[in-house]
Coordinates of N, CA, C and O in Angstrom, one line a residue:
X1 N 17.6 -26.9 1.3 CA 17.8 -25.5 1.2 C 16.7 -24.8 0.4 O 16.6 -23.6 0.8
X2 N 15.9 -25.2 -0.4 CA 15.3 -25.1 -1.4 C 14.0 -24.7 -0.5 O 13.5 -23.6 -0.6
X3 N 13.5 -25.7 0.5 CA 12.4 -25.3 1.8 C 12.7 -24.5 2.3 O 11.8 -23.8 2.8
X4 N 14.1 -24.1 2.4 CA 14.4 -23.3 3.9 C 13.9 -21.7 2.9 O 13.4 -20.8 3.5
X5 N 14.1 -21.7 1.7 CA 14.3 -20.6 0.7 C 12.7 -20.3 0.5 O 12.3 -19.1 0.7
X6 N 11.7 -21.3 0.1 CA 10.8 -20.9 0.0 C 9.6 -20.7 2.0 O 8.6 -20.0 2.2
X7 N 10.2 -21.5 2.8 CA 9.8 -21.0 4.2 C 9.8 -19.7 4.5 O 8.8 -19.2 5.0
X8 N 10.9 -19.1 4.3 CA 11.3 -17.5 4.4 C 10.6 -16.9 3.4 O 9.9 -15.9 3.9
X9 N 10.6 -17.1 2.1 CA 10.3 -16.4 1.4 C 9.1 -15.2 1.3 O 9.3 -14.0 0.9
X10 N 7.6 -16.0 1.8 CA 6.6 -15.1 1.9 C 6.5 -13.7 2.9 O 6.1 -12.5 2.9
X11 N 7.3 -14.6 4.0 CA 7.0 -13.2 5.4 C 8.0 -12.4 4.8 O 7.6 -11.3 5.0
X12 N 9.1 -12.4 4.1 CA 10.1 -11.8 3.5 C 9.3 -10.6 2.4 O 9.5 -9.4 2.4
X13 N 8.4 -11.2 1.6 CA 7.6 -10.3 0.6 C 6.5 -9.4 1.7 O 6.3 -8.2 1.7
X14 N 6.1 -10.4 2.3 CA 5.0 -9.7 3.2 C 5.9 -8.3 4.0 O 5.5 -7.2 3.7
X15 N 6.9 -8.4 4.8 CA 7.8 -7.5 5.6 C 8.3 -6.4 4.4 O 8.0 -5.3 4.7
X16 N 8.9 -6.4 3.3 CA 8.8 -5.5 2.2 C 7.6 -4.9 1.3 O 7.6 -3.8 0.7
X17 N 6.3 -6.0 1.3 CA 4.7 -4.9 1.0 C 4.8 -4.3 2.0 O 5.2 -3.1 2.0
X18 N 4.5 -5.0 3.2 CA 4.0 -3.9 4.6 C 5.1 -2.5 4.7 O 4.5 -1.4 4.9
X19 N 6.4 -2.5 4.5 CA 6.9 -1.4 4.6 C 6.8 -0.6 3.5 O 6.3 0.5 3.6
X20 N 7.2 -1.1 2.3 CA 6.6 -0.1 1.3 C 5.2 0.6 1.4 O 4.9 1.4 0.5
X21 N 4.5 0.5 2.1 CA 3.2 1.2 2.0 C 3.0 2.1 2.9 O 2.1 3.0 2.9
X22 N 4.1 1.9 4.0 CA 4.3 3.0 5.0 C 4.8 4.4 4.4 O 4.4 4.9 3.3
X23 N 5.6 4.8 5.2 CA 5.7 6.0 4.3 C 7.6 5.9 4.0 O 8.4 6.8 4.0
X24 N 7.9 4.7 3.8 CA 9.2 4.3 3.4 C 9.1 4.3 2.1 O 8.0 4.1 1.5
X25 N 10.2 4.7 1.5 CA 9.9 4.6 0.0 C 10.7 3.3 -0.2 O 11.8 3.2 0.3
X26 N 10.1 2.2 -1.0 CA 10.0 0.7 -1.6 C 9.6 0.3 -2.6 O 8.5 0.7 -2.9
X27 N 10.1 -0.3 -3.3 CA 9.2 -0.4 -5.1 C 8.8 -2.0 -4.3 O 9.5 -2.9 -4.6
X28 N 8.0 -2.2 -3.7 CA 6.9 -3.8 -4.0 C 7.0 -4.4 -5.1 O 7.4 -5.6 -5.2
X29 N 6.6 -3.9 -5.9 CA 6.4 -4.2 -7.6 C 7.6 -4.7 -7.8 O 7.6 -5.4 -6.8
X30 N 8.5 -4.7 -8.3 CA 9.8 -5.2 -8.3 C 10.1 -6.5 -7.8 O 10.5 -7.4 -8.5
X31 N 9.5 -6.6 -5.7 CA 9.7 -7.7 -5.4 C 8.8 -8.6 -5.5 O 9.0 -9.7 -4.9
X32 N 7.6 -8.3 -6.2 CA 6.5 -9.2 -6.7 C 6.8 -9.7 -7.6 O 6.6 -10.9 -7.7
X33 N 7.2 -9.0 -8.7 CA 7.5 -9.2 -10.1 C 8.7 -10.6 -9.9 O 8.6 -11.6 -10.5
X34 N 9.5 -10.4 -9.2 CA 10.6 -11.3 -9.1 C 10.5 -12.6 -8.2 O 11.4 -13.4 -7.9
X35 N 9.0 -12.4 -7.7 CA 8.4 -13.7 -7.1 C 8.1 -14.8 -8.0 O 8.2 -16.0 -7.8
X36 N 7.6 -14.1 -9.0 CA 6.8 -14.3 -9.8 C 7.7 -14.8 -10.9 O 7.4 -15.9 -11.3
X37 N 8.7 -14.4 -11.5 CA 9.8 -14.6 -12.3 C 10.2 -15.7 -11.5 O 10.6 -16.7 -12.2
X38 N 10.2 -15.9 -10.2 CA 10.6 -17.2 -10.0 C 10.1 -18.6 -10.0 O 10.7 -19.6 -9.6
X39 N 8.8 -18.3 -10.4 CA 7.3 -19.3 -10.3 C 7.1 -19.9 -8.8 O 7.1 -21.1 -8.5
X40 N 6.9 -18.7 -7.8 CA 6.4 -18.8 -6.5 C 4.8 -18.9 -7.0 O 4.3 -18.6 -8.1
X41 N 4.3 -19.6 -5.7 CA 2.6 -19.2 -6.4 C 2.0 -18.3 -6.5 O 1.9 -17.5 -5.6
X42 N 1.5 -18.2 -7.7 CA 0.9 -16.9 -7.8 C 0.1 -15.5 -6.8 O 0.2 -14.3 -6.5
X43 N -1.0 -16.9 -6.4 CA -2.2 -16.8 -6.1 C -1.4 -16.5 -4.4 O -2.0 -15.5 -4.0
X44 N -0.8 -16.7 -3.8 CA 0.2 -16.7 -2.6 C 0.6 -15.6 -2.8 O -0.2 -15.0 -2.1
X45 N 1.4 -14.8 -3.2 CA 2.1 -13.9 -3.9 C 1.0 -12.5 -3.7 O 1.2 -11.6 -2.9
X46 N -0.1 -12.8 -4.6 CA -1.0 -11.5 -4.8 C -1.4 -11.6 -3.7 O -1.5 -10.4 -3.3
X47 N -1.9 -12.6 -2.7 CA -2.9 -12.7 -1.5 C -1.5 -11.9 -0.5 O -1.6 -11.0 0.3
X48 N -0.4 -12.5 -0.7 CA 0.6 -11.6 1.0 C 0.8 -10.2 0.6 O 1.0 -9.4 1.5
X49 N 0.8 -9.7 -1.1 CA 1.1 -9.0 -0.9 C -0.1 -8.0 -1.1 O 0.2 -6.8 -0.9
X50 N -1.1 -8.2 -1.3 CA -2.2 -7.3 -1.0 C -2.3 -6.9 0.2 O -2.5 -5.8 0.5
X51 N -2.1 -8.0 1.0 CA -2.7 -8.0 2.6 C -1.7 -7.0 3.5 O -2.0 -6.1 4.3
X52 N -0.3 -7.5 3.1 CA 0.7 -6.5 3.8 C 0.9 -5.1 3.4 O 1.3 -4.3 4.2
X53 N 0.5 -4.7 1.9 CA 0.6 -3.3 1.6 C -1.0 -2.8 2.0 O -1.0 -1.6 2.0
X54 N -1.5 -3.1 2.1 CA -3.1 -2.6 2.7 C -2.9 -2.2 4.8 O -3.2 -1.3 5.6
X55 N -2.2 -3.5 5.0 CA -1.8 -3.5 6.5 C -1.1 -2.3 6.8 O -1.2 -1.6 7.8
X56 N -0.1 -2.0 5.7 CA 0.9 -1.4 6.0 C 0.3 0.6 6.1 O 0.7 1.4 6.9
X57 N -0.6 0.6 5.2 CA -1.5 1.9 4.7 C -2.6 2.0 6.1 O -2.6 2.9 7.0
X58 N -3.2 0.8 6.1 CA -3.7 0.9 7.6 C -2.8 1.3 9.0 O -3.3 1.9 9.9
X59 N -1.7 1.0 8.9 CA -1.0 1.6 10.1 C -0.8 3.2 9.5 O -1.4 4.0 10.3
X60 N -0.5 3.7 8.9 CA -0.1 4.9 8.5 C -1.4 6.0 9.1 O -1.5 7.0 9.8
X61 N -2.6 5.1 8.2 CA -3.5 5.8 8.7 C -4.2 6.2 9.8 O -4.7 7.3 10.0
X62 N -4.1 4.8 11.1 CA -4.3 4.9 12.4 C -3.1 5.8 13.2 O -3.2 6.3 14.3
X63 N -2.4 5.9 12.6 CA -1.0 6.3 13.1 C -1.1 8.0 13.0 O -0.3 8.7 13.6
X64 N -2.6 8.6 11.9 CA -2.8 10.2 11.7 C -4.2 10.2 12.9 O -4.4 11.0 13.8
X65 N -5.1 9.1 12.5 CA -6.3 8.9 13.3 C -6.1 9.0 14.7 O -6.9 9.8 15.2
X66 N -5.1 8.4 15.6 CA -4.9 8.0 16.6 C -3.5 9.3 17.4 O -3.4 9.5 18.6
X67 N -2.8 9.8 16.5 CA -1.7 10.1 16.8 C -1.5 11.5 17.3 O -2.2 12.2 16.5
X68 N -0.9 12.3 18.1 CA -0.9 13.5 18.3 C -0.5 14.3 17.2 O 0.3 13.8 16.4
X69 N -1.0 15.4 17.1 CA -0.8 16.3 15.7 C 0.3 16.9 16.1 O 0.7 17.7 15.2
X70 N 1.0 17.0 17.0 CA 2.4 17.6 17.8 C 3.4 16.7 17.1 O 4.2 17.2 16.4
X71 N 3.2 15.4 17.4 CA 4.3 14.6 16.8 C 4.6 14.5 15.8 O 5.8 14.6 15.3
X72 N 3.0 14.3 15.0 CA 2.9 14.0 13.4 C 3.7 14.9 12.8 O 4.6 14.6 12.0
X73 N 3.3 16.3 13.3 CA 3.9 17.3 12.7 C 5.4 17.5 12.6 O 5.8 18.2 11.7
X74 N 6.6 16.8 13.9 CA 7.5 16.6 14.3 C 7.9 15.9 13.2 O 8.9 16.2 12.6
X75 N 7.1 14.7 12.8 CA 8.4 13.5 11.7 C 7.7 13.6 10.4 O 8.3 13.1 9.5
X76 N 6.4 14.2 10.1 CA 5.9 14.2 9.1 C 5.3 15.5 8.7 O 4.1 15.8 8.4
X77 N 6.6 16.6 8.5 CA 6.5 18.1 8.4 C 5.6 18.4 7.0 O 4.5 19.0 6.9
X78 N 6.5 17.6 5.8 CA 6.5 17.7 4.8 C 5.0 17.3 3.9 O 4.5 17.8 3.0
X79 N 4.7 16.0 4.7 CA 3.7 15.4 3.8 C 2.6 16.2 5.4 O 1.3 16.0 5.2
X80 N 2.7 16.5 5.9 CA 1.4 17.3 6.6 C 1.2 18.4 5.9 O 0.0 18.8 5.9
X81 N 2.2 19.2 5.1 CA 1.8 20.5 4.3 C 0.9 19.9 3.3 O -0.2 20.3 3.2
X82 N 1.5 18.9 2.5 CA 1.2 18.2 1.1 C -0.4 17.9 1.5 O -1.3 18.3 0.7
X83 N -0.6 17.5 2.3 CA -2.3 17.0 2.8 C -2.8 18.8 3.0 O -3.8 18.5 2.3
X84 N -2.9 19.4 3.0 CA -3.7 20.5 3.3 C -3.4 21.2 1.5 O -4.3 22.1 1.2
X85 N -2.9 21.1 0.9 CA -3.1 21.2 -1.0 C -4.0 20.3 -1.6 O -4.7 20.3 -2.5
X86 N -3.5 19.2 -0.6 CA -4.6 17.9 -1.6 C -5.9 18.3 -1.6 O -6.4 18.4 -2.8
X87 N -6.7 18.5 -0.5 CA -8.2 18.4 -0.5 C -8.4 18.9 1.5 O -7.6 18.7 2.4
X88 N -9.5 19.3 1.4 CA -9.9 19.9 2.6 C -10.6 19.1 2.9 O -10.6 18.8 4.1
X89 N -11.5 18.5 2.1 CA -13.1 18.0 2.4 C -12.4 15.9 2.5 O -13.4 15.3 2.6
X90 N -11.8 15.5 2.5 CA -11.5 14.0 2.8 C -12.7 13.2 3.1 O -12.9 12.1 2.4
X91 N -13.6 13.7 4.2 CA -14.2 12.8 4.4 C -15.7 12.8 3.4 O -16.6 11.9 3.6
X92 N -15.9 14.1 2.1 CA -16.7 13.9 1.4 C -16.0 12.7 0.1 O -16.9 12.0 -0.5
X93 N -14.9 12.4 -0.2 CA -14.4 11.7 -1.1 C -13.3 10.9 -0.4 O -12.1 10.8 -0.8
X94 N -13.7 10.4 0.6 CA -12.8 9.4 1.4 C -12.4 8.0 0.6 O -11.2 7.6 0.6
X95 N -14.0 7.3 -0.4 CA -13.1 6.3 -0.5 C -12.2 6.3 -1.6 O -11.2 5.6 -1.8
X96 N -12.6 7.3 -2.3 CA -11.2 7.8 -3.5 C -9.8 7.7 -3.0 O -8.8 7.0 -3.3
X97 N -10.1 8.6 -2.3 CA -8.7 8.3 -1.8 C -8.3 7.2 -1.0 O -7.1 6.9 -1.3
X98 N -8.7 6.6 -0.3 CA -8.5 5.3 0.0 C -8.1 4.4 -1.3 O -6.9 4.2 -1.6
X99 N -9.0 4.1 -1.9 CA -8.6 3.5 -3.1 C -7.6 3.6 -4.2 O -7.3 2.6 -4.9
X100 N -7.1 5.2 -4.5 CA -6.2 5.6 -5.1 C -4.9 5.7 -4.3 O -3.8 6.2 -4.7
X101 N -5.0 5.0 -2.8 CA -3.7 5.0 -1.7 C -2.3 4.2 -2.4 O -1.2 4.5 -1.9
X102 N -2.4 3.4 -3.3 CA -1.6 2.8 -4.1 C -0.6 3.7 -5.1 O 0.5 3.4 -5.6
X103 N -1.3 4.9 -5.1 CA -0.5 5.8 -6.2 C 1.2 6.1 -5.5 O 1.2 6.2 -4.3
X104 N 2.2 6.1 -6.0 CA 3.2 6.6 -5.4 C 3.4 7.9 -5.1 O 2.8 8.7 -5.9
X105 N 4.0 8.6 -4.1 CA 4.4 10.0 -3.3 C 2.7 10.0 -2.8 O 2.5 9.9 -1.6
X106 N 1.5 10.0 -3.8 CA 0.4 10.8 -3.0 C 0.0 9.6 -2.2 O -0.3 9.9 -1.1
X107 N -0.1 8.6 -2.4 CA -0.7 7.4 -1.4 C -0.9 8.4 0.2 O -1.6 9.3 0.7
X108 N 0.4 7.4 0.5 CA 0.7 8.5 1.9 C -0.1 9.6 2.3 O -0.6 9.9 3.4
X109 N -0.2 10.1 1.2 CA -0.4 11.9 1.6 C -2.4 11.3 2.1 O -3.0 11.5 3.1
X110 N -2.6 10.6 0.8 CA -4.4 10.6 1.1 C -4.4 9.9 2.3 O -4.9 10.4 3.2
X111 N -3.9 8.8 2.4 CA -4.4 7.9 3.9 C -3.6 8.6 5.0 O -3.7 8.0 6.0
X112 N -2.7 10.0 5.0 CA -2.7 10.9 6.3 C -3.6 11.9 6.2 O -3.6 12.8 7.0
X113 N -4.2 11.8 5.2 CA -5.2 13.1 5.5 C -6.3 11.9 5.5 O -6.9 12.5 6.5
X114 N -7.0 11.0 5.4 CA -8.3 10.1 5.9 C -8.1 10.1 7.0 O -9.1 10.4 7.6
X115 N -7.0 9.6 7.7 CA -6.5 9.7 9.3 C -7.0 11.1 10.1 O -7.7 11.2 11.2
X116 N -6.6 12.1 9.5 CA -6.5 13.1 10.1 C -8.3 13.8 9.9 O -8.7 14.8 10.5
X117 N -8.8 13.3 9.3 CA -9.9 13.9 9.0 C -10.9 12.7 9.7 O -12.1 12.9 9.7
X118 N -10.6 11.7 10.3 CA -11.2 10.7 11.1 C -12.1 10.1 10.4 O -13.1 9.7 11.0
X119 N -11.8 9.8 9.0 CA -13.1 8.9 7.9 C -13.1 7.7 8.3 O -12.2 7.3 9.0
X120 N -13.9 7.1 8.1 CA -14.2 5.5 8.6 C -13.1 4.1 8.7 O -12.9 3.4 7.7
X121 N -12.7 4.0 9.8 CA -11.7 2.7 9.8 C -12.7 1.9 8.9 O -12.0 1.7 7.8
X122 N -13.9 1.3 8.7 CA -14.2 0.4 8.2 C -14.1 0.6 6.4 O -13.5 -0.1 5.6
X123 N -14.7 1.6 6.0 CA -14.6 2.1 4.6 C -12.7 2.3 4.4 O -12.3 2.0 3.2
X124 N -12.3 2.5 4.8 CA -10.7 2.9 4.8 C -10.5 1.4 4.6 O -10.7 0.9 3.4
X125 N -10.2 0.6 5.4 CA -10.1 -0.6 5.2 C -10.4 -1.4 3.9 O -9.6 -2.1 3.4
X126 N -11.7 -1.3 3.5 CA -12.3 -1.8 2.1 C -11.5 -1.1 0.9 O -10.7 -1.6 0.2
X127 N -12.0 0.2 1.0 CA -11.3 0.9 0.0 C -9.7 0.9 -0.3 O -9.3 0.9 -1.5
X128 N -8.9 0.9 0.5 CA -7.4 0.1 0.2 C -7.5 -0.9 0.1 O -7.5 -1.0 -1.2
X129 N -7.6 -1.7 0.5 CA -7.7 -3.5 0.1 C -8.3 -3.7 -1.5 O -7.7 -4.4 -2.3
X130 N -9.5 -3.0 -1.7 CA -9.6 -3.2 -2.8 C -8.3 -2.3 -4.0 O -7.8 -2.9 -4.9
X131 N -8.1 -1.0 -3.8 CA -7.1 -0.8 -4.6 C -6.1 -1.1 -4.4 O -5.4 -0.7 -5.4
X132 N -5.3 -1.9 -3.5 CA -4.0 -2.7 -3.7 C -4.6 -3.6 -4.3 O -3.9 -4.0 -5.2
X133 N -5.8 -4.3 -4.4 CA -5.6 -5.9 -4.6 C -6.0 -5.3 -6.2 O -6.4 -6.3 -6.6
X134 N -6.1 -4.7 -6.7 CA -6.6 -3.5 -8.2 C -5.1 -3.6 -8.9 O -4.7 -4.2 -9.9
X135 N -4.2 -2.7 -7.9 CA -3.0 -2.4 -8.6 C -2.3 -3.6 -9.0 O -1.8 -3.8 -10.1
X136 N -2.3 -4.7 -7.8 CA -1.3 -5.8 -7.8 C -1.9 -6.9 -9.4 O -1.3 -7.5 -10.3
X137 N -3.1 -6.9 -8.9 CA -3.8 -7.4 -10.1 C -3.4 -7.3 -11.6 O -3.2 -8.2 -12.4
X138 N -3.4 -5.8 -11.6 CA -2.9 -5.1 -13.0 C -1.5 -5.7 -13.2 O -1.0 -6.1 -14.2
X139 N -1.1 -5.7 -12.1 CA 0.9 -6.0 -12.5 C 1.0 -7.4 -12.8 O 2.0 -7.9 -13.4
X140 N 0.0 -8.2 -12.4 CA -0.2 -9.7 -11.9 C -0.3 -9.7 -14.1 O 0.7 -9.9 -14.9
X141 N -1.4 -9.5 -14.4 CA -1.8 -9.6 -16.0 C -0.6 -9.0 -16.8 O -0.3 -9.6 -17.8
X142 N 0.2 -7.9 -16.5 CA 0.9 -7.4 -17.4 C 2.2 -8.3 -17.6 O 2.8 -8.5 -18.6
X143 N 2.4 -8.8 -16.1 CA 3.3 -9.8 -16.1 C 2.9 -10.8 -17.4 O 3.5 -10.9 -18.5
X144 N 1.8 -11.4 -16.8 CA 1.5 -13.3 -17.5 C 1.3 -12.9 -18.8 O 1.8 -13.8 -19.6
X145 N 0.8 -11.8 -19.5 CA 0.1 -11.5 -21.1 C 1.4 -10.8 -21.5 O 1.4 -10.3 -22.6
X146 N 2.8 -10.7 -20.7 CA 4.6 -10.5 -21.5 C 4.5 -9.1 -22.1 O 5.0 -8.5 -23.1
X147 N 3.7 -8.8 -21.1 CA 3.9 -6.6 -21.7 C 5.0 -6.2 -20.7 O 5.9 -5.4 -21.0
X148 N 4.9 -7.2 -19.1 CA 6.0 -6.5 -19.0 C 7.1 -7.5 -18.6 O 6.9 -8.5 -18.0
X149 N 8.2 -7.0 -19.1 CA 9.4 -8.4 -19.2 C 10.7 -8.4 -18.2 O 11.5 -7.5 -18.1
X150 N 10.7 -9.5 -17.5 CA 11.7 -9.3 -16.3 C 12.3 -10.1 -16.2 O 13.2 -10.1 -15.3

């Protein structure tokens, strides 16, 4: 039982990063923290869940890059307003926002406005990956050095 528990386990964290980074609202952090509380491997742990919440921001973003502004506008009324207060210019401070994609409510909002402003899949790609693997990092130390207690 104990295999069957840890077999499942990863794609299970991976299927919860990847959706929290969509535009579902998910606390990740929570189900990391409680990976980790359970002495899953670490180094496993930060690697699925980097990869799936970076993946997950990457679809959001191809999903403004790629997507009719008819539709977008159809399921994503609200955060299409929110993107036009944030910033006009995206593709002058694209990887900022890429990299600050981790923030909660605005994530979303920057990687639909990188989308929508057509900034570089390749820089987009870098620039998330490095700030998930930044944020998760941070939660990784605050864990192990018992600042934060679960």
């Amino acid at each position: 039982m104990s295999e069957l528990l840890n077999t499942l386990s990863y794609p299970t964290l991976f299927l919860v990063c990847l959706l929290s980074s969509t535009l579902l609202p998910l606390a990740s952090e929570l189900f990391v923290l409680s990976f980790l509380n359970f002495d899953f491997n670490p180094f496993l742990v930060l690697f699925t869940s980097t990869l799936a919440n970076s993946l997950g921001s990457i679809t959001t973003y191809l999903l403004a890059f790629l997507g009719k502004k008819e539709i977008l506008e159809r399921y994503f009324k609200n955060s299409l307003k929110k993107i036009s207060k944030v910033d006009k210019n995206f593709n002058h401070f694209g990887a900022f926002y890429a990299f600050f994609s981790f923030l909660p409510l605005f994530g979303d909002i920057f990687v639909l406005g990188l989308g929508f402003a057509k900034y570089s899949l390749l820089k987009t790609c870098i620039f998330i990956g490095l700030g998930k693997f930044v944020r998760y990092f941070c939660l990784f130390l605050l864990y192990f050095y018992e600042i934060i207690k679960f």
